[in-house]
Coordinates of C-alpha atoms in Angstrom, one line a residue:
Chain A
M1 CA 2.0 33.7 22.6
R2 CA 4.1 33.0 25.6
E3 CA 3.0 29.7 27.0
L4 CA 2.7 29.5 30.8
E5 CA 3.1 26.3 32.6
F6 CA 1.8 25.9 36.1
L7 CA 2.3 22.2 36.4
P8 CA 4.8 21.7 39.3
E9 CA 8.2 20.4 38.5
W10 CA 7.7 17.4 40.7
Y11 CA 4.7 16.1 38.7
P12 CA 6.6 15.1 35.4
R13 CA 9.4 13.8 37.6
L14 CA 6.7 11.6 39.5
R15 CA 5.3 10.5 36.2
K16 CA 8.6 9.5 35.0
R17 CA 9.5 7.8 38.1
K18 CA 6.0 6.0 37.9
R19 CA 6.7 5.0 34.5
M20 CA 10.0 3.7 35.4
V21 CA 8.5 1.8 38.4
G22 CA 6.0 0.4 35.9
V23 CA 8.5 -0.6 33.4
Q24 CA 10.7 -2.2 36.1
T25 CA 7.7 -4.0 37.5
W26 CA 6.9 -5.4 34.0
A27 CA 10.5 -6.2 33.4
T28 CA 10.8 -7.9 36.9
G29 CA 7.5 -9.8 36.2
V30 CA 8.7 -10.8 32.7
L31 CA 12.1 -11.8 34.2
I32 CA 10.3 -13.9 37.0
I33 CA 8.1 -15.5 34.5
G34 CA 11.0 -16.2 32.2
L35 CA 13.0 -17.7 35.1
C36 CA 9.9 -19.8 36.1
L37 CA 9.5 -20.9 32.5
W38 CA 13.2 -21.6 32.2
G39 CA 13.1 -23.5 35.5
W40 CA 10.1 -25.5 34.4
L41 CA 11.6 -26.4 31.1
S42 CA 14.9 -27.3 32.7
G43 CA 13.1 -29.5 35.1
R44 CA 11.2 -31.1 32.3
N45 CA 14.3 -31.6 30.4
I46 CA 16.0 -33.1 33.4
R47 CA 13.1 -35.4 34.0
S48 CA 13.1 -36.4 30.4
A49 CA 16.8 -36.9 30.5
S50 CA 16.5 -38.9 33.7
A51 CA 13.8 -41.1 32.1
S52 CA 16.0 -41.6 29.0
L53 CA 19.0 -42.4 31.2
H54 CA 17.0 -44.8 33.3
L55 CA 15.8 -46.4 30.0
L56 CA 19.3 -46.5 28.7
Q57 CA 20.5 -48.0 31.9
G58 CA 17.9 -50.7 31.6
E59 CA 18.9 -51.3 28.1
I60 CA 22.6 -51.5 29.2
S61 CA 21.7 -53.8 31.9
Q62 CA 19.8 -56.0 29.5
A63 CA 22.6 -55.8 27.1
D64 CA 25.0 -56.8 29.8
N65 CA 22.9 -59.8 30.6
E66 CA 22.7 -60.7 27.0
L67 CA 26.4 -60.1 26.6
Q68 CA 27.0 -62.4 29.5
R69 CA 24.7 -65.0 28.0
L70 CA 26.5 -64.6 24.7
D71 CA 29.8 -65.0 26.4
E72 CA 28.5 -68.2 28.0
A73 CA 27.2 -69.3 24.6
L74 CA 30.6 -68.4 23.0
G75 CA 32.3 -70.5 25.6
Q76 CA 29.9 -73.4 25.0
K77 CA 30.5 -72.8 21.3
K78 CA 34.2 -72.9 21.8
E79 CA 33.9 -76.1 23.8
L80 CA 31.6 -77.6 21.1
D81 CA 33.9 -76.5 18.4
A82 CA 36.8 -78.2 20.1
K83 CA 34.6 -81.3 20.5
N84 CA 33.6 -81.1 16.9
L85 CA 37.2 -80.8 15.8
I86 CA 38.1 -83.8 17.8
I87 CA 35.1 -85.6 16.3
R88 CA 35.9 -84.5 12.8
K89 CA 39.5 -85.7 13.4
L90 CA 38.4 -88.9 14.8
G91 CA 35.4 -89.4 12.6
N92 CA 32.0 -90.2 13.5
H93 CA 31.4 -93.2 15.7
V94 CA 28.8 -95.5 14.2
E95 CA 27.8 -98.4 16.5
S96 CA 27.9 -101.7 14.8
T97 CA 24.7 -102.7 16.3
R98 CA 22.9 -99.8 14.6
V99 CA 24.5 -100.8 11.3
L100 CA 23.4 -104.3 11.8
V101 CA 19.9 -103.1 12.7
A102 CA 19.8 -101.1 9.4
I103 CA 21.0 -104.0 7.4
E104 CA 18.6 -106.3 9.1
S105 CA 15.7 -104.0 8.3
A106 CA 16.7 -104.0 4.7
M107 CA 17.0 -107.8 4.5
P108 CA 14.0 -109.8 3.3
E109 CA 12.7 -112.5 5.8
E110 CA 14.0 -115.4 3.7
M111 CA 17.6 -114.1 3.6
A112 CA 20.3 -114.9 6.0
L113 CA 23.8 -113.4 6.5
L114 CA 26.8 -115.7 6.6
D115 CA 29.6 -113.1 7.1
F116 CA 29.8 -109.5 8.1
S117 CA 32.9 -107.3 8.2
A118 CA 33.3 -103.5 8.7
E119 CA 36.4 -101.5 8.6
V120 CA 37.1 -97.7 8.6
K121 CA 39.2 -96.6 5.7
E122 CA 40.8 -93.2 5.5
T123 CA 41.8 -91.7 2.1
A124 CA 43.9 -88.7 1.8
R125 CA 41.9 -85.9 0.2
P126 CA 43.8 -84.4 -2.8
M127 CA 44.3 -80.6 -2.1
S128 CA 46.6 -77.9 -3.4
G129 CA 49.1 -76.4 -0.9
L130 CA 47.1 -73.3 -0.3
A131 CA 43.8 -75.2 0.4
A132 CA 45.6 -77.7 2.6
A133 CA 47.1 -74.8 4.6
S134 CA 43.7 -73.1 4.9
A135 CA 42.1 -76.3 6.0
A136 CA 44.8 -76.9 8.5
Q137 CA 44.3 -73.5 9.9
N138 CA 40.6 -73.9 10.2
N139 CA 41.0 -77.3 11.7
Q140 CA 39.1 -79.0 8.8
P141 CA 39.7 -82.6 8.1
V142 CA 42.1 -83.2 5.3
A143 CA 41.1 -86.9 4.7
D144 CA 38.0 -88.7 3.7
R145 CA 36.8 -91.5 6.2
R146 CA 34.4 -94.2 5.2
L147 CA 33.1 -97.3 6.9
E148 CA 33.4 -100.1 4.4
I149 CA 31.0 -103.0 5.1
S150 CA 31.1 -106.4 3.4
V151 CA 28.5 -109.0 3.9
Q152 CA 28.0 -112.4 2.6
G153 CA 24.6 -114.2 2.8
V154 CA 22.3 -116.6 1.3
G155 CA 18.8 -116.2 -0.2
P156 CA 16.4 -118.3 -2.0
T157 CA 16.5 -116.5 -5.3
D158 CA 18.2 -113.7 -7.1
A159 CA 15.0 -111.6 -6.7
T160 CA 15.6 -111.8 -2.9
L161 CA 19.1 -110.4 -3.4
A162 CA 17.9 -107.7 -5.7
R163 CA 15.2 -106.7 -3.2
F164 CA 18.0 -106.6 -0.4
M165 CA 20.1 -104.3 -2.5
R166 CA 17.3 -102.1 -3.4
N167 CA 16.3 -101.8 0.3
L168 CA 19.9 -100.9 1.2
G169 CA 19.9 -98.1 -1.4
E170 CA 16.5 -96.8 -0.4
S171 CA 17.6 -96.7 3.2
G172 CA 19.7 -93.6 2.4
L173 CA 22.4 -94.7 4.8
F174 CA 24.6 -96.6 2.5
D175 CA 26.2 -95.8 -0.7
R176 CA 28.4 -97.5 -3.2
I177 CA 26.4 -100.7 -3.0
N178 CA 28.2 -103.4 -5.1
L179 CA 27.6 -107.0 -5.7
T180 CA 30.9 -108.8 -5.4
L181 CA 29.8 -112.5 -5.4
T182 CA 26.9 -114.5 -6.5
Q183 CA 26.9 -118.3 -6.9
E184 CA 24.7 -121.3 -6.1
R185 CA 25.0 -123.1 -2.9
V186 CA 23.5 -126.4 -1.9
D187 CA 22.9 -127.0 1.6
N188 CA 20.9 -130.0 2.9
N189 CA 19.7 -130.7 -0.6
R190 CA 18.3 -127.2 -0.9
I191 CA 19.6 -124.9 -3.6
M192 CA 20.2 -121.3 -2.6
R193 CA 22.0 -118.4 -3.9
Q194 CA 25.0 -117.1 -2.1
F195 CA 26.0 -113.6 -2.6
G196 CA 28.5 -111.1 -1.5
V197 CA 27.7 -107.3 -1.3
T198 CA 29.9 -104.4 -0.3
F199 CA 28.7 -101.0 0.6
G200 CA 29.8 -98.2 2.8
V201 CA 28.9 -95.2 5.1
D202 CA 30.5 -91.8 4.6
L203 CA 31.8 -90.9 8.0
N204 CA 32.5 -87.3 7.1
N205 CA 28.9 -86.7 6.8
S206 CA 27.1 -89.0 9.1
G207 CA 24.1 -86.8 9.8
S208 CA 21.9 -89.2 7.9
I209 CA 22.9 -92.1 10.2
R210 CA 22.3 -89.9 13.2
N211 CA 18.9 -88.9 12.0
S212 CA 17.7 -92.3 10.9
S213 CA 19.0 -94.2 13.7
G214 CA 18.3 -91.8 16.6
G215 CA 21.7 -90.1 16.4
V216 CA 25.1 -91.2 17.4
H217 CA 26.3 -89.7 20.6
Chain B
M1 CA 2.5 10.0 19.4
L2 CA 3.5 8.6 16.0
R3 CA 0.7 7.0 14.1
L4 CA 0.5 5.3 10.8
N5 CA -1.7 7.9 9.2
N6 CA 0.4 10.7 10.6
A7 CA -2.6 12.3 12.3
Q8 CA -1.3 13.6 15.7
P9 CA -3.8 13.4 18.5
Q10 CA -3.5 16.1 21.0
P11 CA -4.1 15.9 24.8
I12 CA -7.7 16.2 26.0
G13 CA -8.7 19.7 26.7
L14 CA -10.4 19.5 30.2
D15 CA -12.7 22.4 31.0
I16 CA -14.2 22.1 34.5
G17 CA -16.7 24.9 34.8
H18 CA -19.3 25.8 37.4
D19 CA -22.1 24.2 35.4
G20 CA -20.4 21.1 34.1
I21 CA -17.3 19.7 32.3
K22 CA -16.3 19.7 28.8
M23 CA -13.8 17.5 27.3
L24 CA -12.4 18.0 23.8
Q25 CA -9.6 16.2 22.0
M26 CA -8.3 17.4 18.7
E27 CA -5.9 15.9 16.2
V28 CA -3.6 17.6 13.6
T29 CA -4.3 16.0 10.3
P30 CA -1.6 15.6 7.6
G31 CA -2.8 18.6 5.9
N32 CA -2.1 20.7 9.1
S33 CA -5.8 21.2 9.7
L34 CA -7.6 20.2 13.0
A35 CA -10.2 17.5 13.4
V36 CA -12.1 16.6 16.6
V37 CA -11.2 13.2 17.9
A38 CA -13.9 13.1 20.6
A39 CA -15.8 15.6 22.6
A40 CA -18.0 15.2 25.6
R41 CA -20.0 17.7 27.7
C42 CA -21.6 16.8 31.0
V43 CA -23.7 19.0 33.2
F44 CA -23.5 19.0 37.0
P45 CA -26.7 18.3 38.8
G46 CA -28.4 21.4 40.2
E47 CA -27.8 20.6 43.8
V48 CA -24.0 20.4 43.5
R49 CA -23.4 23.6 41.5
G50 CA -23.3 25.9 44.4
D51 CA -20.9 23.8 46.4
H52 CA -17.3 23.7 45.4
G53 CA -16.6 20.4 47.1
L54 CA -19.6 18.7 45.8
R55 CA -18.8 20.1 42.3
M56 CA -15.3 18.8 42.3
A57 CA -16.4 15.4 43.5
S58 CA -19.0 15.2 40.9
A59 CA -16.4 16.4 38.2
V60 CA -14.2 13.4 39.2
D61 CA -17.1 11.0 38.6
L62 CA -18.1 12.7 35.4
I63 CA -14.6 12.7 34.0
K64 CA -14.1 9.0 34.9
R65 CA -17.4 8.1 33.2
T66 CA -16.7 10.2 30.2
L67 CA -13.3 8.7 29.7
R68 CA -14.9 5.2 29.7
Q69 CA -17.8 6.1 27.4
Q70 CA -16.2 8.3 24.8
P71 CA -13.5 7.4 22.3
F72 CA -10.7 9.6 23.6
R73 CA -7.2 8.5 22.8
G74 CA -5.1 8.3 25.9
R75 CA -5.7 9.9 29.2
E76 CA -3.4 12.9 29.0
V77 CA -5.3 16.1 29.6
V78 CA -4.5 19.8 29.6
A79 CA -6.5 21.4 32.3
A80 CA -7.1 25.1 33.3
L81 CA -6.6 26.2 36.7
P82 CA -9.9 27.3 38.4
R83 CA -10.1 31.0 38.4
E84 CA -10.6 31.2 42.1
I85 CA -7.0 30.1 42.8
V86 CA -5.3 32.2 40.0
H87 CA -4.3 35.7 41.3
V88 CA -3.7 38.3 38.6
K89 CA -1.9 41.6 38.9
N90 CA -0.6 44.0 36.4
L91 CA 2.8 45.5 36.8
R92 CA 4.3 48.4 35.0
L93 CA 8.0 48.2 34.8
P94 CA 10.7 50.4 33.3
Q95 CA 11.9 49.5 29.9
M96 CA 14.3 46.6 30.3
P97 CA 15.6 43.7 28.3
P98 CA 13.2 40.7 28.2
A99 CA 15.7 38.7 30.1
E100 CA 15.5 41.0 33.1
I101 CA 11.8 41.1 33.3
E102 CA 11.6 37.7 35.0
Q103 CA 13.9 38.9 37.8
A104 CA 11.9 42.1 38.2
V105 CA 8.6 40.2 38.4
Q106 CA 10.0 37.9 41.0
F107 CA 11.4 40.9 42.8
E108 CA 8.1 42.7 42.8
A109 CA 5.8 39.8 43.3
P110 CA 6.0 39.7 47.3
N111 CA 4.9 43.3 47.3
V112 CA 1.7 42.8 45.2
F113 CA 0.4 39.4 46.2
P114 CA -1.1 38.8 49.7
F115 CA 0.6 35.5 50.3
A116 CA 4.0 34.1 50.5
V117 CA 5.2 33.9 46.9
D118 CA 8.0 31.5 47.8
K119 CA 5.3 28.9 48.2
A120 CA 3.6 29.9 44.9
K121 CA 4.1 29.6 41.3
I122 CA 4.7 33.0 39.5
H123 CA 4.4 33.5 35.8
Y124 CA 3.9 36.6 33.7
L125 CA 2.8 37.7 30.3
P126 CA 4.4 40.7 28.6
A127 CA 1.4 42.9 27.9
G128 CA 3.3 45.4 25.8
E129 CA 4.5 49.0 26.1
V130 CA 2.3 51.6 27.6
R131 CA 2.8 55.3 27.9
Q132 CA 2.8 56.8 31.4
G133 CA 3.1 60.5 31.1
A134 CA 6.2 61.1 29.1
D135 CA 7.6 57.7 29.9
V136 CA 7.1 54.4 28.1
R137 CA 6.8 51.5 30.5
Q138 CA 6.6 47.8 30.1
E139 CA 3.3 46.4 31.3
V140 CA 3.3 42.8 32.4
I141 CA 0.4 40.7 33.5
V142 CA 1.6 38.5 36.5
F143 CA -0.2 35.3 37.4
A144 CA 0.3 33.7 40.8
V145 CA -1.0 30.4 42.1
K146 CA -0.3 28.9 45.6
N147 CA 1.5 25.6 45.4
D148 CA -1.0 24.1 47.8
D149 CA -3.9 25.1 45.5
V150 CA -2.1 23.5 42.5
N151 CA -1.4 20.4 44.4
N152 CA -4.9 20.1 45.6
Y153 CA -6.2 20.5 42.1
L154 CA -3.6 18.0 40.7
E155 CA -4.8 15.5 43.4
L156 CA -8.3 16.1 42.3
L157 CA -7.5 15.4 38.7
H158 CA -5.4 12.4 39.7
R159 CA -8.4 10.9 41.4
A160 CA -10.2 11.4 38.1
G161 CA -7.8 8.9 36.5
V162 CA -6.2 11.3 34.1
V163 CA -2.6 12.1 33.4
V164 CA -2.1 15.8 33.5
R165 CA 0.2 17.0 30.7
S166 CA -0.1 20.7 31.4
L167 CA -1.8 23.1 33.7
D168 CA -2.9 26.3 32.0
I169 CA -4.8 29.5 32.9
E170 CA -8.1 30.3 31.2
P171 CA -7.1 33.5 29.4
C172 CA -4.2 31.8 27.6
A173 CA -6.3 28.9 26.7
L174 CA -9.0 31.2 25.4
F175 CA -6.6 33.3 23.3
R176 CA -5.0 30.2 21.9
T177 CA -8.1 29.6 19.8
V178 CA -7.0 32.8 18.0
D179 CA -3.3 32.5 18.2
R180 CA -3.1 29.0 16.6
F181 CA -5.0 30.2 13.5
I182 CA -3.0 33.3 12.6
R183 CA -1.4 32.7 9.4
R184 CA -1.1 36.2 7.6
R185 CA 1.3 38.9 8.5
E186 CA -1.5 41.5 8.7
D187 CA -3.4 39.4 11.1
E188 CA -0.5 39.7 13.6
Q189 CA -1.5 43.3 14.2
Q190 CA -5.2 42.6 14.5
V191 CA -6.7 43.2 17.9
T192 CA -9.0 40.5 19.1
V193 CA -11.4 40.8 22.1
L194 CA -12.6 37.6 23.6
V195 CA -15.3 37.7 26.2
D196 CA -15.9 34.4 27.9
V197 CA -19.3 34.4 29.5
G198 CA -19.5 31.6 31.9
W199 CA -21.9 30.2 34.4
R200 CA -20.6 31.9 37.4
R201 CA -18.5 34.7 36.0
S202 CA -17.0 36.1 32.8
Q203 CA -13.7 37.3 31.7
V204 CA -12.4 39.7 29.0
V205 CA -9.2 38.9 27.1
I206 CA -7.8 41.4 24.6
G207 CA -4.8 40.7 22.6
R208 CA -3.0 41.9 19.5
G209 CA -1.8 39.4 17.0
R210 CA -0.3 36.6 19.0
D211 CA 0.1 38.4 22.3
I212 CA -2.3 38.9 25.2
N213 CA -2.4 42.5 26.3
F214 CA -5.2 42.5 28.7
V215 CA -7.1 40.2 31.0
K216 CA -10.0 41.1 33.3
P217 CA -12.5 38.8 35.1
V218 CA -16.0 40.1 35.6
E219 CA -18.1 38.7 38.2
I220 CA -21.2 38.4 36.0
G221 CA -22.3 35.2 34.5
G222 CA -25.3 33.0 33.3
H223 CA -26.0 32.3 37.0
Q224 CA -27.1 35.8 37.7
L225 CA -29.1 35.9 34.4
Q226 CA -30.9 32.7 35.4
E227 CA -31.6 34.1 38.9
A228 CA -32.9 37.3 37.5
V229 CA -35.3 35.4 35.1
A230 CA -36.5 33.1 38.0
K231 CA -37.1 36.1 40.3
K232 CA -38.9 38.1 37.6
L233 CA -41.2 35.2 36.5
G234 CA -41.5 33.7 39.9
I235 CA -40.3 30.3 38.8
T236 CA -37.5 28.0 40.1
A237 CA -33.9 28.3 38.9
E238 CA -34.2 25.0 37.1
E239 CA -37.3 26.2 35.3
A240 CA -35.7 29.5 34.4
Q241 CA -32.7 27.7 33.0
A242 CA -35.0 25.4 30.9
L243 CA -36.9 28.4 29.7
R244 CA -33.8 30.3 28.7
Q245 CA -32.3 27.3 26.9
R246 CA -35.6 26.8 25.0
L247 CA -35.7 30.4 23.9
C248 CA -32.1 30.2 22.8
E249 CA -32.8 27.0 20.8
S250 CA -36.0 28.5 19.2
E251 CA -34.0 31.6 18.1
A252 CA -31.2 29.5 16.8
S253 CA -33.6 27.5 14.8
G254 CA -35.2 30.7 13.5
E255 CA -38.7 30.0 14.7
E256 CA -41.1 32.8 13.8
T257 CA -43.7 34.2 16.1
G258 CA -45.8 35.6 13.3
G259 CA -44.8 39.1 14.0
R260 CA -46.3 39.1 17.5
R261 CA -44.1 39.9 20.5
D262 CA -43.6 36.8 22.5
P263 CA -44.4 37.9 26.0
V264 CA -42.3 35.2 27.7
R265 CA -39.4 36.1 25.6
Q266 CA -39.9 39.8 26.3
S267 CA -40.1 39.1 30.0
V268 CA -36.9 37.1 30.0
F269 CA -35.3 39.9 28.0
D270 CA -36.4 42.5 30.5
A271 CA -35.3 40.4 33.4
T272 CA -31.8 39.9 32.1
R273 CA -31.4 43.3 30.5
A274 CA -29.9 45.1 33.6
I275 CA -27.4 42.4 34.3
A276 CA -26.4 42.1 30.6
E277 CA -26.0 45.9 30.4
E278 CA -23.8 45.8 33.5
L279 CA -21.7 43.2 31.8
G280 CA -21.6 45.4 28.7
R281 CA -20.4 48.4 30.8
E282 CA -17.7 46.3 32.3
I283 CA -16.6 45.2 28.9
A284 CA -16.8 48.8 27.6
L285 CA -14.5 49.9 30.4
C286 CA -12.0 47.3 29.4
L287 CA -12.2 48.4 25.7
R288 CA -11.7 52.0 26.8
Y289 CA -8.6 51.1 28.9
Y290 CA -7.1 49.2 26.1
S291 CA -7.7 51.9 23.7
V292 CA -6.2 54.4 26.0
A293 CA -3.3 52.5 27.3
F294 CA -2.0 50.6 24.2
R295 CA -1.0 52.1 20.9
G296 CA -1.8 50.5 17.6
Q297 CA -4.9 49.1 16.1
R298 CA -8.2 49.1 17.9
P299 CA -10.5 46.3 18.2
G300 CA -12.9 46.0 15.5
R301 CA -15.2 43.4 17.1
L302 CA -15.9 41.4 20.0
R303 CA -16.3 37.7 20.1
L304 CA -18.4 36.0 22.7
V305 CA -17.4 32.6 23.8
G306 CA -18.3 30.3 26.7
G307 CA -21.5 28.6 27.8
E308 CA -23.6 31.7 27.8
A309 CA -22.3 33.1 24.6
S310 CA -25.0 31.6 22.4
N311 CA -27.5 33.7 24.2
T312 CA -28.8 36.0 21.5
Q313 CA -30.5 38.3 23.9
L314 CA -27.2 39.0 25.5
Q315 CA -25.7 39.6 22.3
Q316 CA -28.3 42.1 21.3
I317 CA -27.9 43.9 24.7
L318 CA -24.1 44.0 24.3
N319 CA -24.5 45.2 20.8
A320 CA -26.6 48.1 22.1
V321 CA -24.2 48.9 24.9
L322 CA -20.7 48.3 23.4
P323 CA -19.0 50.6 20.9
I324 CA -18.0 47.7 18.7
P325 CA -20.2 44.9 17.4
A326 CA -20.4 41.7 19.4
E327 CA -20.6 38.4 17.6
I328 CA -20.9 34.9 18.8
G329 CA -17.6 33.2 18.4
K330 CA -17.3 30.0 16.5
P331 CA -14.0 28.4 17.7
L332 CA -14.6 25.2 15.9
C333 CA -15.5 26.7 12.5
S334 CA -12.2 25.8 11.0
T335 CA -12.0 22.3 12.4
D336 CA -13.6 19.1 11.3
T337 CA -16.3 18.3 13.8
S338 CA -17.8 15.3 12.1
R339 CA -16.9 13.0 14.9
M340 CA -18.8 15.0 17.4
R341 CA -22.3 14.1 18.4
A342 CA -25.0 15.8 16.5
V343 CA -26.3 17.3 19.6
D344 CA -23.0 19.0 20.3
R345 CA -22.6 20.3 16.9
Q346 CA -25.7 22.5 16.9
G347 CA -25.3 26.3 17.0
P348 CA -22.1 28.2 17.1
M349 CA -20.4 25.8 19.5
S350 CA -18.9 28.8 21.3
E351 CA -18.9 26.9 24.6
W352 CA -16.0 24.7 23.4
A353 CA -13.6 27.6 23.2
L354 CA -11.8 27.0 26.4
A355 CA -11.5 23.2 25.9
L356 CA -10.3 23.8 22.3
G357 CA -7.6 26.2 23.6
L358 CA -6.5 23.7 26.2
S359 CA -6.4 20.9 23.8
L360 CA -4.2 22.9 21.4
K361 CA -1.6 23.8 24.0
M362 CA 1.0 21.2 22.7
A363 CA 0.2 22.0 19.1
K364 CA 2.2 24.6 17.4
G365 CA 0.1 25.7 14.5
P366 CA -0.8 27.8 12.6
F367 CA -3.4 25.5 11.4
A368 CA -5.1 25.7 8.0
P369 CA -8.7 26.6 8.0
R370 CA -11.1 24.0 6.7
D371 CA -12.8 26.3 4.2
G372 CA -10.9 29.7 4.6
T373 CA -10.8 32.1 7.4
P374 CA -13.2 34.9 7.0
R375 CA -11.4 38.2 7.8
D376 CA -12.7 41.7 8.2
R377 CA -10.6 43.8 5.9
N378 CA -12.4 47.0 7.0
A379 CA -11.2 46.7 10.5
P380 CA -10.4 50.2 11.8
A381 CA -6.6 50.9 12.1
V382 CA -6.5 54.1 14.1
E383 CA -3.7 55.2 16.5
V384 CA -5.0 55.6 20.0
T385 CA -3.9 58.3 22.4
P386 CA -1.3 57.2 24.8
S387 CA -2.2 57.5 28.4
G388 CA -0.5 57.5 31.8
V389 CA -2.8 55.2 33.8
Q390 CA -1.1 53.5 36.8
V391 CA -3.2 50.6 37.8
M392 CA -2.2 47.2 39.0
D393 CA -5.5 45.3 38.9
A394 CA -7.4 44.9 35.8
D395 CA -10.5 46.0 37.7
Q396 CA -8.7 49.1 39.0
L397 CA -7.2 49.7 35.5
V398 CA -10.6 49.9 33.8
R399 CA -12.3 51.8 36.5
S400 CA -9.5 54.5 36.3
I401 CA -10.9 55.5 33.1
S402 CA -13.9 57.8 33.3
G403 CA -16.1 58.7 30.4
P404 CA -19.3 57.8 28.7
V405 CA -19.8 54.0 28.3
G406 CA -22.5 52.3 26.4
N407 CA -23.9 55.3 24.8
E408 CA -21.6 55.8 21.8
P409 CA -23.2 56.8 18.6
A410 CA -23.8 54.4 15.9
G411 CA -20.4 54.8 14.5
R412 CA -19.1 52.9 17.7
S413 CA -15.7 54.5 17.8
V414 CA -13.7 54.2 21.0
G415 CA -10.9 56.3 19.7
A416 CA -12.2 59.6 21.1
V417 CA -12.0 59.0 24.7
K418 CA -11.3 61.4 27.5
E419 CA -7.9 61.5 29.2
P420 CA -8.1 58.8 31.9
V421 CA -8.0 59.8 35.5
L422 CA -5.6 58.0 37.8
A423 CA -7.4 56.0 40.4
G424 CA -6.9 53.1 42.6
E425 CA -3.9 51.6 44.2
V426 CA -0.7 52.6 42.4
T427 CA 2.3 50.3 42.3
N428 CA 5.2 51.6 40.5
A429 CA 7.7 49.0 39.9

């Protein structure tokens, strides 16, 4: 059968155009929504990056401050190292009064000192050539320094002398405590024991003296 | 539309009649058979039936509501142009190649239509060869519709929220219910007579095989039958309508009256007899013209379709008047109607013919019948006498033939007709 069509030609064109307008409207809507979404995401990313940047700037500022403080500390350390080197070269200074106080605290009450002498002795430290070069490069001391003390005193008995030597040893400040002399001595018809004791203080490691005696400055 | 199950839904066939609207959507199943997707039938209120404007406004509302409520797929429709705006003329042209017929029709159209055809849409159907004296001429049925009328109708449909896929005319849509089911070669020579009995008027469509040969509107419909019943029984039109419907339903359900003659039924029969016989005479004239004008097979039976087709009293009267048996058409008999409402599946469903034809416009066919197509193998195949009738209207065509109508013997042969007399306006193209 021959099919007849009475639909005007403009109607399919209108429908097609309407569909196109609809598609374009949808596409425009989708595009606008996409752009809005993209803009929003970009803004959010920018805000997030700004916050991160701000945080990083804070951290950098803080690191700069710390770096500045570190530089200052390094400067101080350098100064202290220089001082320390000088001190190590010169050795620790131990005040004689403090040594006397330490000896006096170790002495029993019935003992008396007759003679006191103290001198600093330096002994070259035996090193191989390489170790000596390394020590010289690191500004390390190459000699052992000691404060050698020699005292002579009198006491009523040998027990007093023994207690004195024990107190010296227990004080922790002195080492190499040696008895060099012991003999009787009569003074004003009183019989006493005269003795001589030598001991020393290691000036390379004088922290014990500083700690026990309030430090040496 | 491509679907996963391969069923192809067709556009909705939209039939806007005088009494209501019918919407039917079909789908072509993978087995190349047809199934109803959705169907809806709405009736106009009685007060709007007589007024064209009110009727169209009501149709818009009904279409909107139906689309919302019923499970139609999509909003594409194929609608039929109202008969009032479709002008039909028959032209007899000299024999010419088919390619030249279009030019000839366009050339002759300004002479035969009473309006400016440059502002109208003109289409034609080649009706076939007719003998005119010693000459053989080509008859064409020309349809013309004013552009303004089409645009107004489109605007109306647009207001209803549908997308118009195609605009058709009723005869083509009706005949498509036959055309799409022709599968055998011998069926392509079979003559089919369709009589669409509507609310306001009827129309006769006669075709051979896949081609329409004859179209004629008849100004008799169910409205006149209803008025006759109302006048005869002294009741209102609505009561008459309800009475006729009840009688049809009781006859369809096979209610027995115990051998007594139902006086009400008899009164209704008597009231509608004269009008039905008038309709029968008009149809008989059409059959006579067809038999005289066209060579080949004669029609073996007549199918009644449309809203008034299921009226068995009308069928009885037509059977008495016509030379060939009239049967009630069942356009949906080869389709799967399981998705239709039960109330719409009752009876022969002949009122769905136009909507079915419209819905099938985009489908090619032929479609497989659901349970086989019953065919009449004893249909008469007698050559008819050629005639020289020169008539341009279908109405004038059928009235140009004189002879006894409606009183044929029981054999009901229309082959022995008298030589027709030339009458009416003659337009030789």
